[in-house]
PDB file of C-alpha atoms in Angstrom:
ATOM      1  CA  ILE A   1     -46.616  58.935  37.573  1.00  0.00           C
ATOM      2  CA  ALA A   2     -44.170  56.249  38.559  1.00  0.00           C
ATOM      3  CA  LYS A   3     -44.115  54.766  34.998  1.00  0.00           C
ATOM      4  CA  ALA A   4     -43.540  58.130  33.403  1.00  0.00           C
ATOM      5  CA  GLY A   5     -40.888  58.961  35.915  1.00  0.00           C
ATOM      6  CA  ALA A   6     -39.111  55.668  35.322  1.00  0.00           C
ATOM      7  CA  ARG A   7     -39.130  56.406  31.584  1.00  0.00           C
ATOM      8  CA  PHE A   8     -37.663  59.847  32.143  1.00  0.00           C
ATOM      9  CA  ILE A   9     -34.980  58.593  34.429  1.00  0.00           C
ATOM     10  CA  THR A  10     -34.085  55.826  31.941  1.00  0.00           C
ATOM     11  CA  ALA A  11     -33.793  58.449  29.194  1.00  0.00           C
ATOM     12  CA  MET A  12     -31.632  60.658  31.379  1.00  0.00           C
ATOM     13  CA  SER A  13     -29.296  57.929  32.385  1.00  0.00           C
ATOM     14  CA  SER A  14     -29.025  56.583  28.745  1.00  0.00           C
ATOM     15  CA  ALA A  15     -28.386  59.896  27.166  1.00  0.00           C
ATOM     16  CA  THR A  16     -24.975  60.404  25.772  1.00  0.00           C
ATOM     17  CA  VAL A  17     -25.207  64.169  25.190  1.00  0.00           C
ATOM     18  CA  PRO A  18     -23.324  66.697  27.337  1.00  0.00           C
ATOM     19  CA  LYS A  19     -25.360  67.329  30.491  1.00  0.00           C
ATOM     20  CA  PHE A  20     -25.298  70.605  32.417  1.00  0.00           C
ATOM     21  CA  THR A  21     -27.248  71.183  35.591  1.00  0.00           C
ATOM     22  CA  LEU A  22     -28.141  74.511  37.150  1.00  0.00           C
ATOM     23  CA  ILE A  23     -30.104  74.542  40.399  1.00  0.00           C
ATOM     24  CA  THR A  24     -31.930  77.857  40.657  1.00  0.00           C
ATOM     25  CA  GLY A  25     -34.313  77.127  43.517  1.00  0.00           C
ATOM     26  CA  GLY A  26     -35.307  74.088  45.526  1.00  0.00           C
ATOM     27  CA  ALA A  27     -34.369  70.662  44.108  1.00  0.00           C
ATOM     28  CA  TYR A  28     -35.680  68.032  46.420  1.00  0.00           C
ATOM     29  CA  GLY A  29     -36.232  64.247  46.309  1.00  0.00           C
ATOM     30  CA  ALA A  30     -36.786  62.541  42.980  1.00  0.00           C
ATOM     31  CA  GLY A  31     -36.962  65.891  41.198  1.00  0.00           C
ATOM     32  CA  TYR A  32     -33.334  66.548  42.038  1.00  0.00           C
ATOM     33  CA  LEU A  33     -32.303  63.075  40.615  1.00  0.00           C
ATOM     34  CA  ALA A  34     -34.533  63.291  37.587  1.00  0.00           C
ATOM     35  CA  MET A  35     -33.324  66.730  36.555  1.00  0.00           C
ATOM     36  CA  CYS A  36     -29.759  65.391  36.230  1.00  0.00           C
ATOM     37  CA  GLY A  37     -28.567  65.522  39.780  1.00  0.00           C
ATOM     38  CA  ARG A  38     -25.072  64.386  40.726  1.00  0.00           C
ATOM     39  CA  ALA A  39     -26.066  60.685  40.444  1.00  0.00           C
ATOM     40  CA  PHE A  40     -26.373  61.028  36.653  1.00  0.00           C
ATOM     41  CA  LYS A  41     -22.847  62.518  36.390  1.00  0.00           C
ATOM     42  CA  PRO A  42     -23.550  65.814  34.649  1.00  0.00           C
ATOM     43  CA  ASN A  43     -20.570  67.329  32.837  1.00  0.00           C
ATOM     44  CA  ALA A  44     -21.009  70.492  34.961  1.00  0.00           C
ATOM     45  CA  MET A  45     -23.276  71.243  37.842  1.00  0.00           C
ATOM     46  CA  PHE A  46     -23.862  74.686  39.330  1.00  0.00           C
ATOM     47  CA  MET A  47     -26.168  76.374  41.882  1.00  0.00           C
ATOM     48  CA  TRP A  48     -27.376  79.907  42.309  1.00  0.00           C
ATOM     49  CA  PRO A  49     -26.763  81.302  45.747  1.00  0.00           C
ATOM     50  CA  ASN A  50     -30.341  80.748  46.700  1.00  0.00           C
ATOM     51  CA  GLY A  51     -30.369  77.170  45.378  1.00  0.00           C
ATOM     52  CA  ARG A  52     -31.277  74.319  47.732  1.00  0.00           C
ATOM     53  CA  ALA A  53     -31.013  70.571  47.163  1.00  0.00           C
ATOM     54  CA  ALA A  54     -31.712  67.567  49.412  1.00  0.00           C
ATOM     55  CA  ILE A  55     -33.656  64.341  49.635  1.00  0.00           C
ATOM     56  CA  MET A  56     -36.405  66.076  51.460  1.00  0.00           C
ATOM     57  CA  GLY A  57     -37.291  69.700  52.029  1.00  0.00           C
ATOM     58  CA  PRO A  58     -36.891  71.005  55.537  1.00  0.00           C
ATOM     59  CA  ASP A  59     -40.630  71.246  56.287  1.00  0.00           C
ATOM     60  CA  GLN A  60     -41.275  67.692  54.868  1.00  0.00           C
ATOM     61  CA  ALA A  61     -38.475  66.163  56.865  1.00  0.00           C
ATOM     62  CA  ALA A  62     -39.574  67.845  60.125  1.00  0.00           C
ATOM     63  CA  THR A  63     -43.232  66.780  59.484  1.00  0.00           C
ATOM     64  CA  THR A  64     -42.259  63.239  58.722  1.00  0.00           C
ATOM     65  CA  LEU A  65     -40.034  62.816  61.757  1.00  0.00           C
ATOM     66  CA  ALA A  66     -42.718  64.382  63.987  1.00  0.00           C
ATOM     67  CA  LEU A  67     -45.290  61.886  62.628  1.00  0.00           C
ATOM     68  CA  VAL A  68     -42.936  58.996  63.354  1.00  0.00           C
ATOM     69  CA  LYS A  69     -42.514  60.351  66.886  1.00  0.00           C
ATOM     70  CA  ARG A  70     -46.217  60.823  67.388  1.00  0.00           C
ATOM     71  CA  GLN A  71     -46.910  57.249  66.195  1.00  0.00           C
ATOM     72  CA  ASN A  72     -44.392  55.850  68.674  1.00  0.00           C
ATOM     73  CA  LEU A  73     -45.876  57.596  71.711  1.00  0.00           C
ATOM     74  CA  LYS A  74     -46.730  55.208  74.576  1.00  0.00           C
ATOM     75  CA  PRO A  75     -50.446  54.900  75.341  1.00  0.00           C
ATOM     76  CA  GLY A  76     -51.590  57.739  77.451  1.00  0.00           C
ATOM     77  CA  GLU A  77     -48.603  59.808  76.607  1.00  0.00           C
ATOM     78  CA  THR A  78     -49.454  63.292  75.091  1.00  0.00           C
ATOM     79  CA  TRP A  79     -47.507  65.622  72.869  1.00  0.00           C
ATOM     80  CA  SER A  80     -48.540  69.251  72.709  1.00  0.00           C
ATOM     81  CA  ALA A  81     -48.458  71.416  69.645  1.00  0.00           C
ATOM     82  CA  GLN A  82     -45.774  73.465  71.242  1.00  0.00           C
ATOM     83  CA  GLU A  83     -43.604  70.453  72.058  1.00  0.00           C
ATOM     84  CA  GLU A  84     -44.040  69.282  68.504  1.00  0.00           C
ATOM     85  CA  GLU A  85     -42.865  72.678  67.169  1.00  0.00           C
ATOM     86  CA  GLN A  86     -39.886  72.588  69.453  1.00  0.00           C
ATOM     87  CA  PHE A  87     -39.028  69.160  68.071  1.00  0.00           C
ATOM     88  CA  LYS A  88     -39.403  70.322  64.442  1.00  0.00           C
ATOM     89  CA  GLN A  89     -37.353  73.584  64.637  1.00  0.00           C
ATOM     90  CA  PRO A  90     -33.842  72.093  64.946  1.00  0.00           C
ATOM     91  CA  ILE A  91     -34.690  69.526  62.191  1.00  0.00           C
ATOM     92  CA  ARG A  92     -35.723  72.435  59.902  1.00  0.00           C
ATOM     93  CA  GLN A  93     -32.477  74.269  60.700  1.00  0.00           C
ATOM     94  CA  GLN A  94     -30.373  71.250  60.092  1.00  0.00           C
ATOM     95  CA  TYR A  95     -31.983  70.554  56.712  1.00  0.00           C
ATOM     96  CA  GLU A  96     -31.708  74.246  55.714  1.00  0.00           C
ATOM     97  CA  GLN A  97     -28.044  74.181  56.524  1.00  0.00           C
ATOM     98  CA  PHE A  98     -27.413  70.902  54.624  1.00  0.00           C
ATOM     99  CA  ALA A  99     -29.447  71.886  51.450  1.00  0.00           C
ATOM    100  CA  ALA A 100     -27.778  75.315  51.130  1.00  0.00           C
ATOM    101  CA  ALA A 101     -25.580  76.084  48.074  1.00  0.00           C
ATOM    102  CA  ARG A 102     -22.527  76.809  50.202  1.00  0.00           C
ATOM    103  CA  ASN A 103     -22.721  73.404  51.813  1.00  0.00           C
ATOM    104  CA  PHE A 104     -22.978  71.706  48.467  1.00  0.00           C
ATOM    105  CA  ALA A 105     -19.956  73.660  47.121  1.00  0.00           C
ATOM    106  CA  ARG A 106     -17.980  73.047  50.277  1.00  0.00           C
ATOM    107  CA  HIS A 107     -18.475  69.315  49.775  1.00  0.00           C
ATOM    108  CA  LEU A 108     -17.788  69.552  46.040  1.00  0.00           C
ATOM    109  CA  TRP A 109     -21.209  68.242  45.236  1.00  0.00           C
ATOM    110  CA  VAL A 110     -21.528  71.055  42.782  1.00  0.00           C
ATOM    111  CA  ASP A 111     -18.803  72.616  40.598  1.00  0.00           C
ATOM    112  CA  GLY A 112     -19.541  76.052  41.946  1.00  0.00           C
ATOM    113  CA  ILE A 113     -22.053  78.785  42.942  1.00  0.00           C
ATOM    114  CA  LEU A 114     -22.951  81.030  40.132  1.00  0.00           C
ATOM    115  CA  ASP A 115     -23.999  84.643  40.344  1.00  0.00           C
ATOM    116  CA  PRO A 116     -27.209  84.706  38.323  1.00  0.00           C
ATOM    117  CA  ALA A 117     -25.728  87.540  36.247  1.00  0.00           C
ATOM    118  CA  GLU A 118     -22.875  85.193  35.165  1.00  0.00           C
ATOM    119  CA  THR A 119     -25.105  82.243  34.194  1.00  0.00           C
ATOM    120  CA  ARG A 120     -25.412  83.051  30.490  1.00  0.00           C
ATOM    121  CA  GLU A 121     -21.641  83.595  30.050  1.00  0.00           C
ATOM    122  CA  THR A 122     -20.764  80.381  31.945  1.00  0.00           C
ATOM    123  CA  PHE A 123     -23.249  78.265  30.001  1.00  0.00           C
ATOM    124  CA  THR A 124     -22.015  79.788  26.658  1.00  0.00           C
ATOM    125  CA  LEU A 125     -18.602  78.622  27.575  1.00  0.00           C
ATOM    126  CA  LEU A 126     -19.758  75.144  28.611  1.00  0.00           C
ATOM    127  CA  LEU A 127     -21.715  74.712  25.342  1.00  0.00           C
ATOM    128  CA  ASP A 128     -18.702  75.919  23.309  1.00  0.00           C
ATOM    129  CA  LEU A 129     -16.557  73.336  25.108  1.00  0.00           C
ATOM    130  CA  ALA A 130     -19.121  70.649  24.526  1.00  0.00           C
ATOM    131  CA  ALA A 131     -19.157  71.355  20.776  1.00  0.00           C
ATOM    132  CA  ARG A 132     -15.448  70.530  20.703  1.00  0.00           C
ATOM    133  CA  VAL A 133     -15.685  67.202  22.304  1.00  0.00           C
ATOM    134  CA  PRO A 134     -16.221  64.008  20.186  1.00  0.00           C
ATOM    135  CA  VAL A 135     -19.635  62.618  20.316  1.00  0.00           C
ATOM    136  CA  ASN A 136     -19.917  59.143  22.033  1.00  0.00           C
ATOM    137  CA  PRO A 137     -21.953  56.686  20.008  1.00  0.00           C
ATOM    138  CA  THR A 138     -25.077  55.349  21.694  1.00  0.00           C
ATOM    139  CA  ARG A 139     -25.783  51.703  22.341  1.00  0.00           C
ATOM    140  CA  PHE A 140     -29.453  52.124  22.634  1.00  0.00           C
ATOM    141  CA  GLY A 141     -32.215  52.202  20.007  1.00  0.00           C
ATOM    142  CA  VAL A 142     -35.078  54.547  19.853  1.00  0.00           C
ATOM    143  CA  MET A 143     -37.166  54.652  22.986  1.00  0.00           C
ATOM    144  CA  ARG A 144     -40.922  55.630  22.943  1.00  0.00           C
ATOM    145  CA  MET A 145     -41.675  58.151  25.590  1.00  0.00           C
TER     146      MET A 145
END
């Protein structure tokens, strides 16, 4: 998987075509990057109101931090399931707030939040604009995928 992912990311970063990104659901971790996240400098990037994006999902982040805390318990120290859940809850909330479309728009990490009903019209305009921009020549040869 790592080799295929590396090839995909190489292709994405080397592409000289117009890149448009629309986050419709959850975009977490390497998937966010591989699907033309902000690091690949898309020409336009939008989210639907229910879109989410982050390095980790809220549940994964809370579980990972809880595992780290559990591994660092002193010998003889216990941690009940209820205490663990109390530890995880604020982490989940923090990640949910961070990953929300409004937070991404507020920080200008996306160009805007699209109403799903306006998606087709917006992307029609973007493709029309892209057709009017001169094509940049590529410096790369053919790459086997």
